[in-house]
PDB file of C-alpha atoms in Angstrom:
ATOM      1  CA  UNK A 770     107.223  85.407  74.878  1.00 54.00           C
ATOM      2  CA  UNK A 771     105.061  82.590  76.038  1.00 57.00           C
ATOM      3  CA  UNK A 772     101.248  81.860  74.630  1.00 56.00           C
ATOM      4  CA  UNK A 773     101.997  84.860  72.447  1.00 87.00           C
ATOM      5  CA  UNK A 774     101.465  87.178  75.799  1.00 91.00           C
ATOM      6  CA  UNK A 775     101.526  90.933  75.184  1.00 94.00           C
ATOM      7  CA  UNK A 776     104.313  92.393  76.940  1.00 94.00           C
ATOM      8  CA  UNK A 777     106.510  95.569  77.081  1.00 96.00           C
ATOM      9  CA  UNK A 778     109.078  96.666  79.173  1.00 96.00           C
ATOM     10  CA  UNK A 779     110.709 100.106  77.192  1.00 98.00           C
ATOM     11  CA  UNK A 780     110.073 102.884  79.486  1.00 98.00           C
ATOM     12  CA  UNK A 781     107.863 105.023  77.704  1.00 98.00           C
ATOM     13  CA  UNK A 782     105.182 101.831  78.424  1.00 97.00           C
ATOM     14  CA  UNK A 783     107.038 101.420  82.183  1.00 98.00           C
ATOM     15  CA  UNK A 784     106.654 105.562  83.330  1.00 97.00           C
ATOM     16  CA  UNK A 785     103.013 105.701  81.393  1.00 96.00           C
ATOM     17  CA  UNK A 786     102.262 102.593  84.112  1.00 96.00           C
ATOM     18  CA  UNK A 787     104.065 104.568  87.087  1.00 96.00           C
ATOM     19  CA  UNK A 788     101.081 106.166  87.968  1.00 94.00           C
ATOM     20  CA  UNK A 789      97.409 106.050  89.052  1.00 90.00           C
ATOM     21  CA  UNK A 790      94.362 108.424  90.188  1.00 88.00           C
ATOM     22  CA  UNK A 791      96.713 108.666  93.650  1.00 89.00           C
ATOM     23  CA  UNK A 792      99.635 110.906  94.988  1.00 94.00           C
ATOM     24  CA  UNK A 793     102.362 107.637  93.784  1.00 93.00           C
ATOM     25  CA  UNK A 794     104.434 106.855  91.450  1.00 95.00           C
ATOM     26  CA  UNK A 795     106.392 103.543  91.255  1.00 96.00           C
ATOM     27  CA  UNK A 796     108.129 102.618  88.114  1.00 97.00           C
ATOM     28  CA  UNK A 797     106.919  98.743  87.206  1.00 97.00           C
ATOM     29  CA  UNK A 798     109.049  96.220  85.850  1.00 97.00           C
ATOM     30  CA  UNK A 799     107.306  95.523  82.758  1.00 96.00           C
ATOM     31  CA  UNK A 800     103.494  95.890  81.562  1.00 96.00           C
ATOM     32  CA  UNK A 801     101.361  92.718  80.214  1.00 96.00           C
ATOM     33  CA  UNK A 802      98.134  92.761  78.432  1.00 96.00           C
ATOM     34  CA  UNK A 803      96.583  89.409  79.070  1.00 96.00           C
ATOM     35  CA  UNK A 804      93.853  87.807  76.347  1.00 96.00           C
ATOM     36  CA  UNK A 805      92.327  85.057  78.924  1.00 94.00           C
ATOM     37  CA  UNK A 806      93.099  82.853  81.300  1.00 92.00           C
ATOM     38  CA  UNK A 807      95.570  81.164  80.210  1.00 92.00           C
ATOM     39  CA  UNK A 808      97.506  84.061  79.023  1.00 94.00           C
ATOM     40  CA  UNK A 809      97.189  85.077  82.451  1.00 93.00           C
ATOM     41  CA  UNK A 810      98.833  81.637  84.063  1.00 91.00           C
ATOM     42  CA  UNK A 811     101.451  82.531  80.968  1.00 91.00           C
ATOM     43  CA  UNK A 812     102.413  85.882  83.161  1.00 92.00           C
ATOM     44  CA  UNK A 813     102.356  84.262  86.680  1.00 90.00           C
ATOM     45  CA  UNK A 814     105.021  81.691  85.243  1.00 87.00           C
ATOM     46  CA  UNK A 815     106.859  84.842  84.452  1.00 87.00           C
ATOM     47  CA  UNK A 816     106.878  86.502  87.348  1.00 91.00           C
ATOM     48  CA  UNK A 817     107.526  83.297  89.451  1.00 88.00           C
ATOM     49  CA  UNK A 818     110.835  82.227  86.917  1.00 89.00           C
ATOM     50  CA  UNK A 819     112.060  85.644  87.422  1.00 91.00           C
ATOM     51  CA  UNK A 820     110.967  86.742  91.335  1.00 94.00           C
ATOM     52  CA  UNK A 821     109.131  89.420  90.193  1.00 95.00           C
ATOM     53  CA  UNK A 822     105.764  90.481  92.199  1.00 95.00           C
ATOM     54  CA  UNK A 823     102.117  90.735  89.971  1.00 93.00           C
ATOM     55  CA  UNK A 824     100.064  93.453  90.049  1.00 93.00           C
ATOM     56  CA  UNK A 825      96.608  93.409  88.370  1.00 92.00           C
ATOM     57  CA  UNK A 826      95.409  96.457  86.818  1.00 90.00           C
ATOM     58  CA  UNK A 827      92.401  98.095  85.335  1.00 83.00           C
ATOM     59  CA  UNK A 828      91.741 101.766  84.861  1.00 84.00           C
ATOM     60  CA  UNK A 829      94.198 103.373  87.070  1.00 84.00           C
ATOM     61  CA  UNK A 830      91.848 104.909  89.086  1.00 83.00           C
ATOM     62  CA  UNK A 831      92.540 103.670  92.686  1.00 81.00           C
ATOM     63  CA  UNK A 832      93.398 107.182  95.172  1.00 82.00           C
ATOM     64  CA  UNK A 833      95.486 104.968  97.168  1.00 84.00           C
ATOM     65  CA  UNK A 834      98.322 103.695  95.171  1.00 85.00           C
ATOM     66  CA  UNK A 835      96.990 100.130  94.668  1.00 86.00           C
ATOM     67  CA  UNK A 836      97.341 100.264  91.158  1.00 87.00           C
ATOM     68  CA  UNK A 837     101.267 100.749  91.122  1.00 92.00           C
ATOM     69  CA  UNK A 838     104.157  99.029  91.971  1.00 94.00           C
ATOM     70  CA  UNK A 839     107.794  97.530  90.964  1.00 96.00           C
ATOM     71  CA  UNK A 840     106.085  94.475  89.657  1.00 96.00           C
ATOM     72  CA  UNK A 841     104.495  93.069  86.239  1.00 96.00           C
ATOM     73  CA  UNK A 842     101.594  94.410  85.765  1.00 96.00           C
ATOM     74  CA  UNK A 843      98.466  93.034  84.318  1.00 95.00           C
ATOM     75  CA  UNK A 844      96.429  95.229  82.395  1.00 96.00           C
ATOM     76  CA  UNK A 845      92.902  93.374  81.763  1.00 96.00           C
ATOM     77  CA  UNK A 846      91.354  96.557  80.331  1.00 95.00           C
ATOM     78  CA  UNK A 847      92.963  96.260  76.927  1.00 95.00           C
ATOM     79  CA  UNK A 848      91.345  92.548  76.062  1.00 96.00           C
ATOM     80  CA  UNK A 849      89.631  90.924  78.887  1.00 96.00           C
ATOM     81  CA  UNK A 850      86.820  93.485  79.008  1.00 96.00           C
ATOM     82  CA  UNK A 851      83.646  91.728  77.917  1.00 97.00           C
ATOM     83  CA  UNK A 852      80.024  91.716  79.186  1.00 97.00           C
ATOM     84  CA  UNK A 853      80.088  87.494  78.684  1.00 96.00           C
ATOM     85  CA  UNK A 854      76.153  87.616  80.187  1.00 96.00           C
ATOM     86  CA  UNK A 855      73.375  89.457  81.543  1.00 97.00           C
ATOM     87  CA  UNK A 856      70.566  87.118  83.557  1.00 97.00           C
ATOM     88  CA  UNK A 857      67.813  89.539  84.037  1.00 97.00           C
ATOM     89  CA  UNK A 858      65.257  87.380  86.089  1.00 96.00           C
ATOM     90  CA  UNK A 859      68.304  85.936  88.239  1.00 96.00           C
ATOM     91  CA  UNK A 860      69.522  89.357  88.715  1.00 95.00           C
ATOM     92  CA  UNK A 861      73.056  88.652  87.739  1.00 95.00           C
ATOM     93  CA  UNK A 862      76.092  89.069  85.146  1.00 97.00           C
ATOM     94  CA  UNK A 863      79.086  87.749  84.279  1.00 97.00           C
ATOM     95  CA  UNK A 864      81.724  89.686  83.465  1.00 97.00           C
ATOM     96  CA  UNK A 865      85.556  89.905  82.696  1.00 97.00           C
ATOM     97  CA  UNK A 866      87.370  91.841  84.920  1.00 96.00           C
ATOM     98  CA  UNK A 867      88.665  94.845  82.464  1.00 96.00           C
ATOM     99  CA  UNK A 868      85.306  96.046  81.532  1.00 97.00           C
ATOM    100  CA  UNK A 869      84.452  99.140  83.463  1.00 95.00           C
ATOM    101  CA  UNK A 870      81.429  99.678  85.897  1.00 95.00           C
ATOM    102  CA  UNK A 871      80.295 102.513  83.529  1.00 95.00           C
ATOM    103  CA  UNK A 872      80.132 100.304  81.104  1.00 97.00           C
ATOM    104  CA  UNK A 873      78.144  97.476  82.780  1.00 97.00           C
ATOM    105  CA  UNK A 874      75.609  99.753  83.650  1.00 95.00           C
ATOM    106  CA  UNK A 875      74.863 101.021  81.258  1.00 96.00           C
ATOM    107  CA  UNK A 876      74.350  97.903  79.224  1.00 97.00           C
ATOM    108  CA  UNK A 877      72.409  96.449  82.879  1.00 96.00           C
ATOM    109  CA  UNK A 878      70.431  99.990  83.220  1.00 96.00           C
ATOM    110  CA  UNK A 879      68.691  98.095  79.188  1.00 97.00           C
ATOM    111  CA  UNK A 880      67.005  95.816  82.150  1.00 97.00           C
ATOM    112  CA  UNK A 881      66.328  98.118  84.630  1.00 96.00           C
ATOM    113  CA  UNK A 882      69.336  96.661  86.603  1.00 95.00           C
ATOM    114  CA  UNK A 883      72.400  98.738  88.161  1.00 92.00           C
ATOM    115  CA  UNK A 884      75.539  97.198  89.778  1.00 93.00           C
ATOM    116  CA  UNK A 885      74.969  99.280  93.009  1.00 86.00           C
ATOM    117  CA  UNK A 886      78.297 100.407  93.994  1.00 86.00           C
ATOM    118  CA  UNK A 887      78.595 103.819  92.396  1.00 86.00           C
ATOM    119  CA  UNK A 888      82.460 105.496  93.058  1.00 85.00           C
ATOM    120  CA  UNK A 889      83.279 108.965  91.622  1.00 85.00           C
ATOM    121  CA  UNK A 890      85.452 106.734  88.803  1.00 87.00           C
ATOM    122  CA  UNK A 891      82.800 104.406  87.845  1.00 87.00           C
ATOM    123  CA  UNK A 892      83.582 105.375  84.165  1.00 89.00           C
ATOM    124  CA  UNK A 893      87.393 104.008  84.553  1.00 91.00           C
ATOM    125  CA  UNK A 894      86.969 101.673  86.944  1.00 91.00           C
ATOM    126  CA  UNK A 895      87.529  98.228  86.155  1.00 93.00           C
ATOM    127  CA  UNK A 896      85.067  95.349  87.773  1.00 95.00           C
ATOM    128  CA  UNK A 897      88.756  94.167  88.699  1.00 93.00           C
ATOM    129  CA  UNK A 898      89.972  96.844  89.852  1.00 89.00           C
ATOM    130  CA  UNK A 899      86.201  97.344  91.970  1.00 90.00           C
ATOM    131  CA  UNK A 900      86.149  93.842  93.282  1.00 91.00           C
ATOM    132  CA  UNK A 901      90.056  94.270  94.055  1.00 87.00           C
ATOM    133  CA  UNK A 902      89.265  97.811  96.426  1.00 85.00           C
ATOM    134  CA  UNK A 903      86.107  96.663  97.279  1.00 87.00           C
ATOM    135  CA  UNK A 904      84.580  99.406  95.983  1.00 87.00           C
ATOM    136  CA  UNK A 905      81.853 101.695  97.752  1.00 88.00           C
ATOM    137  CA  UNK A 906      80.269 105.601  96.752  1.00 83.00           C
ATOM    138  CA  UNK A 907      78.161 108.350  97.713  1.00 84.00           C
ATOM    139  CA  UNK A 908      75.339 105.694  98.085  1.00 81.00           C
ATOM    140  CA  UNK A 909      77.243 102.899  99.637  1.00 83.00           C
ATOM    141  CA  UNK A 910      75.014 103.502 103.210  1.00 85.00           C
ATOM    142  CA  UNK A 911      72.260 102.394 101.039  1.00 84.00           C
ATOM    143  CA  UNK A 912      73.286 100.215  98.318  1.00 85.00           C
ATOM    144  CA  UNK A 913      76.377  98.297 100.124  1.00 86.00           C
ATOM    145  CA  UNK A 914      79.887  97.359  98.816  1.00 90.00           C
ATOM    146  CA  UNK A 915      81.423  95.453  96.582  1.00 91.00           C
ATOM    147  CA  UNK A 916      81.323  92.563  98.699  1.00 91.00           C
ATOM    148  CA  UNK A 917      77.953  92.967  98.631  1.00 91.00           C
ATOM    149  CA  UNK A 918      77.296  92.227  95.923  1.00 91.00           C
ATOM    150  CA  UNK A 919      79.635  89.751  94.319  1.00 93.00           C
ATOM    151  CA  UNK A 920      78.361  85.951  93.903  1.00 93.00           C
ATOM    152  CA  UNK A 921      80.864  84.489  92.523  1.00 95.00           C
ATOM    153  CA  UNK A 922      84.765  85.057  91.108  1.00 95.00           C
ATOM    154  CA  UNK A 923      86.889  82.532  88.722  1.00 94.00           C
ATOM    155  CA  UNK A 924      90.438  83.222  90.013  1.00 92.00           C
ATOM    156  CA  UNK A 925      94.162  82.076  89.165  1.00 89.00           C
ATOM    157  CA  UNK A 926      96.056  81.343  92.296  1.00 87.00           C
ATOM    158  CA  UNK A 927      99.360  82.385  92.140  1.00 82.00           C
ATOM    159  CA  UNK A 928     100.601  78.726  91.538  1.00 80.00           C
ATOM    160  CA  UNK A 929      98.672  78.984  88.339  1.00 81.00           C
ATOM    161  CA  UNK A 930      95.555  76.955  89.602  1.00 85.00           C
ATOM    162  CA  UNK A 931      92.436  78.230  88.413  1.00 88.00           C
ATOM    163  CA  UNK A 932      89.823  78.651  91.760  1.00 92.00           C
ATOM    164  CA  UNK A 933      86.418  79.271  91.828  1.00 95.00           C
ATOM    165  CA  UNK A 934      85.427  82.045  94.914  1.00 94.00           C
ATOM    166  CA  UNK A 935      82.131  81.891  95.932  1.00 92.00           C
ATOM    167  CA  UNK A 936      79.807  83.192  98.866  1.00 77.00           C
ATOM    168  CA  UNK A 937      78.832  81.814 101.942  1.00 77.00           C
ATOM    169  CA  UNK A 938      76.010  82.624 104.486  1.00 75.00           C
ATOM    170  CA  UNK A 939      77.327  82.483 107.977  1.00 72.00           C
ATOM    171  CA  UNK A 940      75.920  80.516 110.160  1.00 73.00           C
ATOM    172  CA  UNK A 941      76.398  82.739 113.020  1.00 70.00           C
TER     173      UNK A 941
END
């Protein structure tokens, strides 16, 4: 096991995995709980050596089957789920992507801030797992998407480069 990545592949951990908040099941090829970055590069290297797809996870909670498939999946909720900063005047946080959107507001709502996306599963979802579905809610007419309201995302590639993803105005 490389970088002393968390990984399982008996299929208790493999069926438990099989399934999310949708109608599908798809048995994965193994489960990984990722610590940080480079834990996460650790698992790409994995999958790449062995041909096996990636599929990040967080809560489960997608209706449309995003959050299962015959791949390795990365589960960030278990240790990459901290609140790294709240900038109040700036309007802002930073965030790892298991911590749930339940979770950040309620520690945001301390500032009279809200992350405005608001779906049924808000208490499950992963910012992850949000960003990744591009999340909406009853109040999305008002309040916008995900897209909306992201700034900025520190990414692996899938050739293990870190990337930073940031916004752009367009100039149309």
């Amino acid at each position: 096991n490389r970088a002393g990545l968390q990984t399982r592949f008996d299929h208790l951990t493999r069926w438990l995995y099989s399934t999310d908040a949708s109608i599908y099941q798809m048995i994965p090829v193994g489960v990984a709980w990722p610590r940080d970055t480079d834990e996460v590069r650790a698992a790409m290297e994995i999958a790449v050596e062995h041909k096996v797809p990636l599929l990040a996870r967080g809560g489960g909670s997608s209706l449309s089957g995003q959050a299962v498939g015959h791949a390795l999946v990365l589960d960030f909720s278990r240790h990459m789920a901290q609140l790294d900063e709240i900038e109040v005047e700036g309007r802002w946080a930073t965030v790892q992507p298991g911590l749930t959107l339940g979770q950040l507001n309620r520690r945001a709502a301390q500032h009279g801030l809200i992350f405005a996306p608001d779906p049924a599963s808000a208490d499950r979802a992963t910012i992850g797992g949000v960003i990744g579905n591009n999340a909406s809610g009853a109040h999305s007419i008002v309040h916008g998407l995900t897209i909306d309201h992201v700034i900025s995302l520190e990414t692996v590639l899938s050739d293990g480069h870190p990337a930073l993803l940031e916004a752009f105005e367009s100039k149309e």
